[in-house]
Short mmCIF file of C-alpha atoms and ligand atoms in Angstrom, two decimals:
data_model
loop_
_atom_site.label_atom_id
_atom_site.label_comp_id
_atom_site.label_asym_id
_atom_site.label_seq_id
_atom_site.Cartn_x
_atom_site.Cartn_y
_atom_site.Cartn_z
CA UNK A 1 0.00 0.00 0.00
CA UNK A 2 1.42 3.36 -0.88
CA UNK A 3 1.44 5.65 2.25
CA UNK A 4 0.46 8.84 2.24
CA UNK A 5 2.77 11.56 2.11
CA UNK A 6 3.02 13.91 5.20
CA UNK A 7 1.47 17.02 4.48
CA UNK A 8 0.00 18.33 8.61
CA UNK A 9 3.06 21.34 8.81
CA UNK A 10 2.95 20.85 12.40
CA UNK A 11 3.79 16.95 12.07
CA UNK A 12 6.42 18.03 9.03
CA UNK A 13 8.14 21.13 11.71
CA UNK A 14 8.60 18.34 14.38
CA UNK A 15 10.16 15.73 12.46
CA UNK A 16 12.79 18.39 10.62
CA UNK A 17 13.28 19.04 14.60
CA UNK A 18 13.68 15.61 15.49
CA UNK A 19 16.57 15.07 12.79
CA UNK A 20 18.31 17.92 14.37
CA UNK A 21 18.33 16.92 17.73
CA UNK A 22 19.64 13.72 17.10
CA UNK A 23 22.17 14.90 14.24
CA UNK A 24 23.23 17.35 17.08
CA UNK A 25 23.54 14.04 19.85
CA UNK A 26 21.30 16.74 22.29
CA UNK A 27 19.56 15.52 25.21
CA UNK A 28 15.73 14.13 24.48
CA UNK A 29 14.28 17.08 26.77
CA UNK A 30 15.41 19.69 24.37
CA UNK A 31 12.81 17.83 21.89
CA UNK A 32 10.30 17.22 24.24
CA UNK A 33 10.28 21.18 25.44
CA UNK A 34 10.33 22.36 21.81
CA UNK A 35 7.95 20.22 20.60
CA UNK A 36 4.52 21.63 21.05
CA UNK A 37 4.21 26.02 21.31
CA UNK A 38 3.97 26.97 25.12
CA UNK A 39 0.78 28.67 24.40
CA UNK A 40 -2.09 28.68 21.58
CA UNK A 41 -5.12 30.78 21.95
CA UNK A 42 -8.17 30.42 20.03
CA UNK A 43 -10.56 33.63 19.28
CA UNK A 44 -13.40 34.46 17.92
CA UNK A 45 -13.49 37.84 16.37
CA UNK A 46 -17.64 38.79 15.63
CA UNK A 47 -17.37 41.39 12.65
CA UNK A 48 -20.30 43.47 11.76
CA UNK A 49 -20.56 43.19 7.77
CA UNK A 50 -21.38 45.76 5.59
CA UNK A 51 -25.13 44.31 4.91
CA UNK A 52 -25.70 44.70 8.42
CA UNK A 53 -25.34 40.86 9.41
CA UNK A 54 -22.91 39.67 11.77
CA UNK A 55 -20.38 36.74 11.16
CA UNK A 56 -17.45 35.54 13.17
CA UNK A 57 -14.49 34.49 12.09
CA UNK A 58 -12.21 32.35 14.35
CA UNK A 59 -8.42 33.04 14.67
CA UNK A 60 -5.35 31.96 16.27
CA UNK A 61 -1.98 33.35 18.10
CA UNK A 62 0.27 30.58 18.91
CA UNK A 63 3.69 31.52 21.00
CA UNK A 64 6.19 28.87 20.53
CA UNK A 65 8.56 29.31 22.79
CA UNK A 66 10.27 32.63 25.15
CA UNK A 67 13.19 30.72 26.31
CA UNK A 68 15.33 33.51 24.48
CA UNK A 69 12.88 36.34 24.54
CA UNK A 70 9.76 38.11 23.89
CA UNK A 71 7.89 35.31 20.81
CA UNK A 72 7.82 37.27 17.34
CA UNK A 73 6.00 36.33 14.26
CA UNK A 74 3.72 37.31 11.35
CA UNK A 75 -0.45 37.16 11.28
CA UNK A 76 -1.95 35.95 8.28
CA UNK A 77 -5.44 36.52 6.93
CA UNK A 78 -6.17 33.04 4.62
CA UNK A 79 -9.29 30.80 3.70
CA UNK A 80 -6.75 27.60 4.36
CA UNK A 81 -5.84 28.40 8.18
CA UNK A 82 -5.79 25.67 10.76
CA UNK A 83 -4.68 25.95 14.51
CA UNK A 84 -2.18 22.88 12.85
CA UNK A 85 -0.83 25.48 10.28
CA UNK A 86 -0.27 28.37 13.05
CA UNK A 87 1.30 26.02 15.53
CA UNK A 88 3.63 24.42 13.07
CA UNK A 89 4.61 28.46 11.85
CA UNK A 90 5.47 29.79 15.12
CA UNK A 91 7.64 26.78 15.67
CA UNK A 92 9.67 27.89 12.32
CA UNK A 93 9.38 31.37 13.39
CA UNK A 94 11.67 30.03 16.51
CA UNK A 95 14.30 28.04 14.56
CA UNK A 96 14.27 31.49 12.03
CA UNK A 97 15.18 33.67 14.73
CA UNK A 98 17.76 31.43 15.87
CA UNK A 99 19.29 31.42 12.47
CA UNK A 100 19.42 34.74 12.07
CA UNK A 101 20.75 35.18 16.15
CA UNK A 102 17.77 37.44 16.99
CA UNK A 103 16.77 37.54 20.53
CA UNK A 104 13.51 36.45 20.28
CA UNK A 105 11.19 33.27 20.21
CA UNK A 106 8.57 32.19 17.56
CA UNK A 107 4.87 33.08 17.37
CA UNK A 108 2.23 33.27 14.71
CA UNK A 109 -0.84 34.15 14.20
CA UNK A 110 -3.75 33.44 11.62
CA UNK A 111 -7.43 33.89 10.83
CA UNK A 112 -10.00 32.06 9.07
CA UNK A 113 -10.91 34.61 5.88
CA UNK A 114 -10.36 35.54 2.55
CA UNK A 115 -9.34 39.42 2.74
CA UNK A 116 -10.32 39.26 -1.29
CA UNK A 117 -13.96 38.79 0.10
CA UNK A 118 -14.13 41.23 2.33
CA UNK A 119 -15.13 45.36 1.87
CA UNK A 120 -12.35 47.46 3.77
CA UNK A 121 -14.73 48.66 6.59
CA UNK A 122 -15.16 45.08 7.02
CA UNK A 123 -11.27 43.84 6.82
CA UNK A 124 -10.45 47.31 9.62
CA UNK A 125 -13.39 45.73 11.99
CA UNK A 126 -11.79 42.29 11.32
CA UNK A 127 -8.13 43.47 12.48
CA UNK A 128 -8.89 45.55 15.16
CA UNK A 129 -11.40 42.35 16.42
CA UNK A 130 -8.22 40.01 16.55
CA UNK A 131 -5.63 42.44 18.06
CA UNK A 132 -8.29 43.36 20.87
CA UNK A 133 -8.54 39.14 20.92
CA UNK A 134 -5.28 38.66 21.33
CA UNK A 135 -4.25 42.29 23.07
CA UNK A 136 -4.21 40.02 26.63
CA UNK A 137 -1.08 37.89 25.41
CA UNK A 138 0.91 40.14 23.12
CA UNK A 139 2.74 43.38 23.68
CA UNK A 140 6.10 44.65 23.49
CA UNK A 141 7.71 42.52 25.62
CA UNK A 142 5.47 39.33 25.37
CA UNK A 143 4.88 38.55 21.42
CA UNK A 144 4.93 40.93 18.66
CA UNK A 145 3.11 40.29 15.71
CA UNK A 146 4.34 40.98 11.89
CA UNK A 147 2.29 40.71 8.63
CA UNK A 148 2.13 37.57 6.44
CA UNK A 149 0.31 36.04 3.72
CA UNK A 150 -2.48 38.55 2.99
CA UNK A 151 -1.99 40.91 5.67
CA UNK A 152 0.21 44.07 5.37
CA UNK A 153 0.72 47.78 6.84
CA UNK A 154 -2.19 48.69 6.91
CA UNK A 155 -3.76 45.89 8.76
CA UNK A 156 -0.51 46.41 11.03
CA UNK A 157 -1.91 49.73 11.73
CA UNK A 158 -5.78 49.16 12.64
CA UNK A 159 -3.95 46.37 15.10
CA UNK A 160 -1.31 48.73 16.83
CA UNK A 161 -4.04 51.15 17.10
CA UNK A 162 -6.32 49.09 18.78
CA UNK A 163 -3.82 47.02 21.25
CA UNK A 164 -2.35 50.59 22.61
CA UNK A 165 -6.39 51.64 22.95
CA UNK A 166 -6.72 48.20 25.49
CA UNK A 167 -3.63 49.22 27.56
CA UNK A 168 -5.15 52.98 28.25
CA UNK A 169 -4.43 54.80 25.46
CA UNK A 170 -0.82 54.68 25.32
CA UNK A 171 0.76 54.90 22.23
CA UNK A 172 3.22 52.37 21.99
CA UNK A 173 4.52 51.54 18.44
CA UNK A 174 6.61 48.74 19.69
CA UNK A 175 3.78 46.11 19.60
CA UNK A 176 3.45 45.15 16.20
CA UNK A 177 5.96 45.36 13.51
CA UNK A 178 6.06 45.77 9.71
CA UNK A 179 4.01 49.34 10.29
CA UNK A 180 3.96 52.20 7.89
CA UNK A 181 6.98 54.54 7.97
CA UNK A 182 5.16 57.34 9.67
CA UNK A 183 3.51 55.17 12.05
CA UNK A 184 7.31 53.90 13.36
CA UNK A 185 7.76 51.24 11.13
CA UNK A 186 11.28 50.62 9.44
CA UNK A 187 12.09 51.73 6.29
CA UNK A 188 14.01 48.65 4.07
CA UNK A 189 10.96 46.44 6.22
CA UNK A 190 8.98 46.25 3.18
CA UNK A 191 11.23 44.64 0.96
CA UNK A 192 13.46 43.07 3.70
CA UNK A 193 12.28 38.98 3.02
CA UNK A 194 12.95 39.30 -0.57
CA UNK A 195 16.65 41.38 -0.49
CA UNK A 196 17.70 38.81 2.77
CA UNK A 197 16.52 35.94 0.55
CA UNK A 198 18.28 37.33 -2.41
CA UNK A 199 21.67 37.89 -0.20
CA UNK A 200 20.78 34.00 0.23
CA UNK A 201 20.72 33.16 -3.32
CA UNK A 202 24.13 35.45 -4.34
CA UNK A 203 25.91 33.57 -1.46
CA UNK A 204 24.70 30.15 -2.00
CA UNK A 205 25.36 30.94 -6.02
CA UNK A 206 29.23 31.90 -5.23
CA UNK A 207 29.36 28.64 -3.53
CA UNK A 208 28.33 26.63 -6.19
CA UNK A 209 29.61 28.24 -9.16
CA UNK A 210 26.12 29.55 -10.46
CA UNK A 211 26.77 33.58 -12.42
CA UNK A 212 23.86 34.89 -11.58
CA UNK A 213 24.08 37.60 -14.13
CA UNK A 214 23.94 35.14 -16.31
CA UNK A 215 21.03 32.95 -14.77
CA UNK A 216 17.27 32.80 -15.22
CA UNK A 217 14.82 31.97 -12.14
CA UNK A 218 11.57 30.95 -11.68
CA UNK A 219 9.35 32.36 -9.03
CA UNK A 220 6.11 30.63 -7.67
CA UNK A 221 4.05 33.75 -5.85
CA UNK A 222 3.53 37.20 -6.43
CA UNK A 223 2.84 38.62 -3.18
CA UNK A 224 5.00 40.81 -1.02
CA UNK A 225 7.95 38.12 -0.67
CA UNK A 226 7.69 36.94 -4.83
CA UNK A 227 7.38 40.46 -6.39
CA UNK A 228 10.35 42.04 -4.78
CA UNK A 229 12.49 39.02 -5.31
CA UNK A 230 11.48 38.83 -8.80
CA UNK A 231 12.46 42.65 -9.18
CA UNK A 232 15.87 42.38 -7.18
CA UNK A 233 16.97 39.19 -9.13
CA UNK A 234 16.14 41.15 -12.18
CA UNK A 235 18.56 44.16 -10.90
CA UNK A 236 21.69 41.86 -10.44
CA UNK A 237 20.85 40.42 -14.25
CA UNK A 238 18.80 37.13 -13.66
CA UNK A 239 16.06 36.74 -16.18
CA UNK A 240 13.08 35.72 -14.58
CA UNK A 241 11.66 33.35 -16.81
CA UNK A 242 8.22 32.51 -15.25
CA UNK A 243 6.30 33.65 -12.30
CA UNK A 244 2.69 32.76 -10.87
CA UNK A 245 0.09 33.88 -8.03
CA UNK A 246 -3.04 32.88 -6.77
CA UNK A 247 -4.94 32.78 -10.40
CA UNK A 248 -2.48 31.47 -12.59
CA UNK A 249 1.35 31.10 -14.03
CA UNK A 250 2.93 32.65 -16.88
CA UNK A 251 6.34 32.19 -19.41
CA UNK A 252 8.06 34.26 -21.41
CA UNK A 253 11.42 32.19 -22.34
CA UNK A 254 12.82 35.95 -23.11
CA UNK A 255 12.58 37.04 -19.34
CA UNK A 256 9.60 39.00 -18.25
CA UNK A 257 9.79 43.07 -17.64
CA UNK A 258 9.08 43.01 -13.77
CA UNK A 259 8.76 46.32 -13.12
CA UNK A 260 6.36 46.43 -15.29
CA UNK A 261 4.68 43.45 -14.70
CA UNK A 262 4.33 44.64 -10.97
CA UNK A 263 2.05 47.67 -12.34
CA UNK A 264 0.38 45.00 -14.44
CA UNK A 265 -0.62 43.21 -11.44
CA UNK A 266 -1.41 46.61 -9.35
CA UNK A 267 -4.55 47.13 -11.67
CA UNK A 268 -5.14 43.82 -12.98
CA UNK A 269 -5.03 41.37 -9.80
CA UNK A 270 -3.17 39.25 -11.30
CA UNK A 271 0.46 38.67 -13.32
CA UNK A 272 -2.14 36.31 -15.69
CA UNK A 273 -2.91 38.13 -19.22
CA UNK A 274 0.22 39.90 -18.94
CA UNK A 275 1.35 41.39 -22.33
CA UNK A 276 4.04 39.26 -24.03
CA UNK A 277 3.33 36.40 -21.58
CA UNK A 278 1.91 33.02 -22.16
CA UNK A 279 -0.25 31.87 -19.40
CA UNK A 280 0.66 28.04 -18.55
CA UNK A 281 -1.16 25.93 -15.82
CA UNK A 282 0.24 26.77 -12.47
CA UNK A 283 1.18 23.30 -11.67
CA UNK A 284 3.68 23.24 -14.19
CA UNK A 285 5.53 26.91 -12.48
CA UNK A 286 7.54 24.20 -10.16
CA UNK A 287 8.96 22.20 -12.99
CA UNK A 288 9.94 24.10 -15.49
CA UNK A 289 13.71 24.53 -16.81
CA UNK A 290 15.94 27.44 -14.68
CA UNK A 291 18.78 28.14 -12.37
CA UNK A 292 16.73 29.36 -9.49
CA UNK A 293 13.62 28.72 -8.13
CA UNK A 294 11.88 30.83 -5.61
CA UNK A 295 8.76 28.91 -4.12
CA UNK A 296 7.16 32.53 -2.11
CA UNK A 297 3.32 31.05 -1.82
CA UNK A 298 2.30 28.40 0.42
CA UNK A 299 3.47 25.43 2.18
CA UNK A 300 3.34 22.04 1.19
CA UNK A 301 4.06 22.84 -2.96
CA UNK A 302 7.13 20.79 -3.63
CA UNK A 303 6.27 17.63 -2.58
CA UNK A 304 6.81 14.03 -3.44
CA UNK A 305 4.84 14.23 -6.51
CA UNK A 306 6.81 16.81 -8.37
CA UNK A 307 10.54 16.95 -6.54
CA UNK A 308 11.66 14.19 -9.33
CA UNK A 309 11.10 17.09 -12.11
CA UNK A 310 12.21 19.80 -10.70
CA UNK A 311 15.15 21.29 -12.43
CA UNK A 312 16.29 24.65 -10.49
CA UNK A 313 19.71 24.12 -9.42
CA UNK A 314 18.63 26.46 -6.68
CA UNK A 315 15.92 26.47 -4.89
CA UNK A 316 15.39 29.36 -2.46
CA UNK A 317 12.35 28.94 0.14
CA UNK A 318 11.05 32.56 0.47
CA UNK A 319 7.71 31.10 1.77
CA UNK A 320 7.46 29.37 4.86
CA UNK A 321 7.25 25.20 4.33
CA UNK A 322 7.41 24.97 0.44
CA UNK A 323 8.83 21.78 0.33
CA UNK A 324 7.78 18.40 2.37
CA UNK A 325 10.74 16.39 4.06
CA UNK A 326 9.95 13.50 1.06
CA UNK A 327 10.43 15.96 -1.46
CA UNK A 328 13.77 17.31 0.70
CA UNK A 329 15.26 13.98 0.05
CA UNK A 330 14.23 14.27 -3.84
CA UNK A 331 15.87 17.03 -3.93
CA UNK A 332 19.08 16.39 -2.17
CA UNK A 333 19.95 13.21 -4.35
CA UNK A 334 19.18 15.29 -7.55
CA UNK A 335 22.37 17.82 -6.41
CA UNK A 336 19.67 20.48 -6.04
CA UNK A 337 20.84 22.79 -3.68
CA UNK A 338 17.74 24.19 -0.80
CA UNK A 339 18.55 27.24 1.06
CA UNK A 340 15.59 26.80 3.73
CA UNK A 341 12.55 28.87 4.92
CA UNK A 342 14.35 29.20 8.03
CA UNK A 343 17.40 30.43 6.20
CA UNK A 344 16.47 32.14 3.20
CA UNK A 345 13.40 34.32 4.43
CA UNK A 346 14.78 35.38 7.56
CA UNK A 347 15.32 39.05 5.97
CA UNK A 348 12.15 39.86 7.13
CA UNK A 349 11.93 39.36 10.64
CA UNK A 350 15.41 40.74 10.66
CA UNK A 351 14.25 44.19 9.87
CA UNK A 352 10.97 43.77 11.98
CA UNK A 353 13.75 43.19 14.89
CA UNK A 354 15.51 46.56 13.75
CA UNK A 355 11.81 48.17 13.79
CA UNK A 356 11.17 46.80 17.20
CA UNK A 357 14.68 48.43 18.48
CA UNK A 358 13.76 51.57 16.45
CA UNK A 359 10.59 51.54 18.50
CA UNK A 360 12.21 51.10 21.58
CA UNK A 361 14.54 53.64 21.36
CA UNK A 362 12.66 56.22 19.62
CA UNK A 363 15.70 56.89 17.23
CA UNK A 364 15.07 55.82 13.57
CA UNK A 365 17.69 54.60 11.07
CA UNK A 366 18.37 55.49 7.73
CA UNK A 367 17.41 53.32 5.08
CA UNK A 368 21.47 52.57 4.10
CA UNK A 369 21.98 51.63 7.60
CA UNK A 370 18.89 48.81 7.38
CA UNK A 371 19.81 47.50 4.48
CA UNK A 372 23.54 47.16 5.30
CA UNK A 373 22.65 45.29 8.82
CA UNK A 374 20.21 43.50 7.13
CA UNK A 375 23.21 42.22 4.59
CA UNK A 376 25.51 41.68 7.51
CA UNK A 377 23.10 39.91 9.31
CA UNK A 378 21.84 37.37 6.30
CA UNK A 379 25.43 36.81 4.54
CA UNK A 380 26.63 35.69 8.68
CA UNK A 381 23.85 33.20 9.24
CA UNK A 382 24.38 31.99 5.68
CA UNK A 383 28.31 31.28 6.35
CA UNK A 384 27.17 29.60 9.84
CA UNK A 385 24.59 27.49 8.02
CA UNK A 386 27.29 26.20 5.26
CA UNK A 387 29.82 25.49 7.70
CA UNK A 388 27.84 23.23 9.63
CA UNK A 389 26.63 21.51 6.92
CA UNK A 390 30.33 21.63 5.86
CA UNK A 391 31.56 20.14 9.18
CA UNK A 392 28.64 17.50 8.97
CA UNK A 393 29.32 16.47 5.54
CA UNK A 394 25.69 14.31 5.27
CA UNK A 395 23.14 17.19 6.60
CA UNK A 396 21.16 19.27 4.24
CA UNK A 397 21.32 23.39 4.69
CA UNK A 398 17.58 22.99 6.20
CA UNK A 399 18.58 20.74 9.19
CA UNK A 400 22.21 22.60 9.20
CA UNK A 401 20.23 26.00 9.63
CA UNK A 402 18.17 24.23 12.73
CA UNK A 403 21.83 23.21 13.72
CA UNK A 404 22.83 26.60 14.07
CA UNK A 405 19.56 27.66 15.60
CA UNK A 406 19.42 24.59 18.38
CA UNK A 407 22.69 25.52 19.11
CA UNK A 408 21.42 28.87 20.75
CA UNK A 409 18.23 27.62 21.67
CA UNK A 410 19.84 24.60 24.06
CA UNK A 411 22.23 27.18 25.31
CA UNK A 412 19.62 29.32 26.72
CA UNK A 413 17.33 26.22 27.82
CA UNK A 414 20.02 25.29 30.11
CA UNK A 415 20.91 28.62 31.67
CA UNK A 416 17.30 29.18 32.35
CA UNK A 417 17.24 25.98 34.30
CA UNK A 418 14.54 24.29 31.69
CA UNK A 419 16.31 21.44 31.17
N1 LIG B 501 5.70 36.74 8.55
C1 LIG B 501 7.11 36.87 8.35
C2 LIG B 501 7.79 35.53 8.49
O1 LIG B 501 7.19 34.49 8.31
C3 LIG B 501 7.73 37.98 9.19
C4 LIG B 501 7.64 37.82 10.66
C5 LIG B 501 8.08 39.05 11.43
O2 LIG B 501 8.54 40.00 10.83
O3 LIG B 501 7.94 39.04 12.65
O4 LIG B 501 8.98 35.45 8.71
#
C-alpha cells in the first residue's frame, strides 16, 4: 500500500526538529520542550458586515517558545488556516530567529478569511477584532506580531491602534511590527524577506559556481515576498523566466519586464494576461527549466509528486514550508541545492527586529543603515549554516540551519534551568 505523504506542517516542523536533535547528539528534553508552542489561543473575532449581518471568524496566536525572549512572528489573513498550520509556523518562526541570532522566540498568528472577500470597513473591523482578541497575550515585551500572507501595513496599523487603545491609550509603536513609515515602522521592512533571501541566493550561487548575471529563475508567488524578489533578481541580471500567483502562471522564455509586470498586477489582480506572456497551468511553475527557483506562496508545494522534475539548481524557500521532508530527500539526491525557509526568508523578521529596536529607542535609522545590517546579518547566518553543513558532511542546509539555531536555543534552555 502506498502511504500517504506527510502534508500536517505541524507533524512536518517536528520531524525536521527531530533530525536535528539527534544529528546534534542533544539531550531528548530539548525535543520534548520544543515540541509543542507553550501557548495557543483560540478567538473568535464577531465582525459586523457591511449588509448589516454579523459573522465571526475564528483566529489563532500561537507563541512557541520565550526561552530567548519576547515570541515574534507574522499574522496571516487566509481561507486555508488551521490551529495545525499556526502552531507548526510559530515553531519555524523560533528556529528562524535562531538562524538569524535574533533575541527572540517564535509566534504566529492566523485567521479564518479571505481578505479578497471582504469590503475594507469590514477587513479594519476584522483586524482591530483580533488584536483586541489577542491584546491580553501580546505586547512589546510578550509577542509581537508581523504581517504575512495577505496581511500588510495597513492591517498592522488598525492592530497597533487598537492594542495601545486596550492598555489605556498609550501609544506604543513597539507592539506590532512591519508598520507604515510614519507610524514607526522601518524603512528597508517592506522589501526586507525578498533582499535577505536574495543575499541567500548570491551567497549560496558563489558557492556553487552559479553567475547569476547570467542565470534565469523561476518564481512561484507574487505577493510581497515573490514580487520584490522577482524585481531584485532582475537588478543583479537574472532573467526571470516565469512567475505565478493565486490565479495562474505565466512564461516568457525571453525574461519578463518586472517592473512592469508589478504595475500590471497593481490594476489587474493578477500577473495572468500579462502582455508578451503566455499563461501556462500553475502546476507546471515548479517544474519548469531554470537556475533558481523561488517557491514565495504556500506550504506544502514541492512535494513528493513533483521533486523528481524539478530542475532549479537552486531552490530558495522565500515562503514558509514549500517543500515536504519527502520531497527534501528528492531534492538532495538530484544535487539540487535548498537554502531553507528558516534560512532564506529570515530578511524579514530581521528588519521587523531593527523596527522593534527603532521603536524602543525612539531613534530611527536610515534606510542605508537597514539594508547594510540587514546584509551583515543574512550573509553571517548563511556562512554559519554552510559550515555546519560543511563540518557535517551528510546534513542538508535545512537541518544545518536548525543546527545553528538549536545551538542557541539549548544554550539558553540550560541557563534558564529548563532542562
Ligand atoms: N511573517 C514573516 C515571516 O514568516 C515575518 C515575521 C516578522 O517580521 O515578525 O517570517
Amino acid at each position: 500500500m502506498i502511504q500517504q505523504e506527510q502534508s500536517n506542517p505541524f507533524l512536518i516542523v517536528q520531524q525536521q526538529l527531530k533530525e536535528a536533535v539527534d544529528k546534534m547528539n542533544l539531550p531528548n528534553d530539548v525535543y520534548e520542550i520544543l515540541k509543542h508552542p507553550k501557548r495557543v489561543l483560540t478567538v473568535s473575532v464577531p465582525v459586523k458586515m457591511d449588509d448589516g449581518t454579523l459573522k465571526t471568524f475564528i483566529g489563532y496566536r500561537s507563541q512557541h517558545t520565550d526561552v530567548i525572549g519576547p515570541t515574534k512572528g507574522g499574522i496571516r489573513f487566509h481561507p486555508d488556516v488551521t490551529v495545525d498550520e499556526v502552531k507548526a509556523l510559530s515553531m519555524w518562526m523560533t528556529f528562524k530567529c535562531g538562524v538569524a541570532a535574533l533575541p527572540y522566540g517564535g509566534g504566529k498568528g492566523g485567521v479564518i478569511c479571505n481578505p479578497k472577500d471582504l469590503t475594507n470597513g469590514e477587513l479594519e473591523r476584522l483586524s482591530r477584532g483580533f488584536a483586541q482578541a489577542i491584546a491580553p497575550i501580546i505586547g512589546p515585551d510578550k509577542d509581537i506580531p508581523a504581517p504575512d500572507v495577505y496581511t500588510n501595513g495597513q492591517i498592522m496599523a488598525w492592530m497597533m491602534d487598537e492594542y495601545n487603545k486596550t492598555q489605556g491609550g498609550i501609544n506604543n509603536p513597539g507592539v506590532i511590527t512591519g508598520k507604515p513609515i510614519i507610524l514607526g515602522g522601518s524603512l528597508g521592512r517592506d522589501t526586507a524577506t525578498a533582499q535577505g533571501c536574495i543575499y541567500t541566493i548570491r551567497e549560496a550561487a558563489n558557492k556553487v559556481g552559479i553567475q547569476l548575471s547570467k542565470a534565469t529563475a523561476v518564481i512561484q508567488g507574487f505577493g510581497n515576498a515573490g514580487s520584490h524578489a522577482a524585481r531584485l533578481l532582475a537588478n543583479l541580471g537574472v532573467k526571470i523566466v516565469a512567475v505565478s500567483d493565486s490565479r495562474g502562471a505565466i512564461l516568457n522564455q525571453a525574461g519578463l519586464d518586472v517592473d512592469t509586470l508589478i504595475t500590471y498586477k497593481e490594476s489587474n489582480k493578477s500577473v495572468v494576461g500579462f502582455p508578451g506572456s503566455q499563461e501556462i497551468p500553475a502546476s507546471e511553475i515548479l517544474t519548469l527549466a531554470c537556475d533558481v527557483l523561488v517557491p514565495a506562496a504556500l506550504e506544502n508545494q514541492i512535494t513528493a509528486s513533483n521533486a523528481a522534475d524539478v530542475q532549479a539548481k537552486l531552490v530558495a524557500e522565500a515562503a514558509n514550508g514549500p517543500t515536504t521532508p519527502e520531497a527534501d530527500k528528492i531534492l538532495a539526491q538530484k544535487g539540487i541545492i535548498v537554502i531553507p525557509d528558516i534560512l532564506a526568508n529570515a530578511g524579514g523578521v530581521v528588519v521587523s527586529y531593527y523596527e522593534w529596536v527603532q521603536n524602543l529607542t525612539g531613534y530611527y535609522w536610515s534606510a542605508e543603515e537597514v539594508k547594510e545590517k540587514l546584509e551583515a546579518q543574512m550573509v553571517k547566518a548563511f556562512d554559519q549554516t554552510w559550515a555546519v553543513r560543511e563540518k557535517y558532511g551528510d546534513v542538508d542546509l535545512r537541518t544545518a540551519a536548525y543546527m545553528v539555531s538549536l545551538e542557541r536555543i539549548t544554550e539558553a534552555l540550560r541557563l534558564r534551568g529548563w532542562i
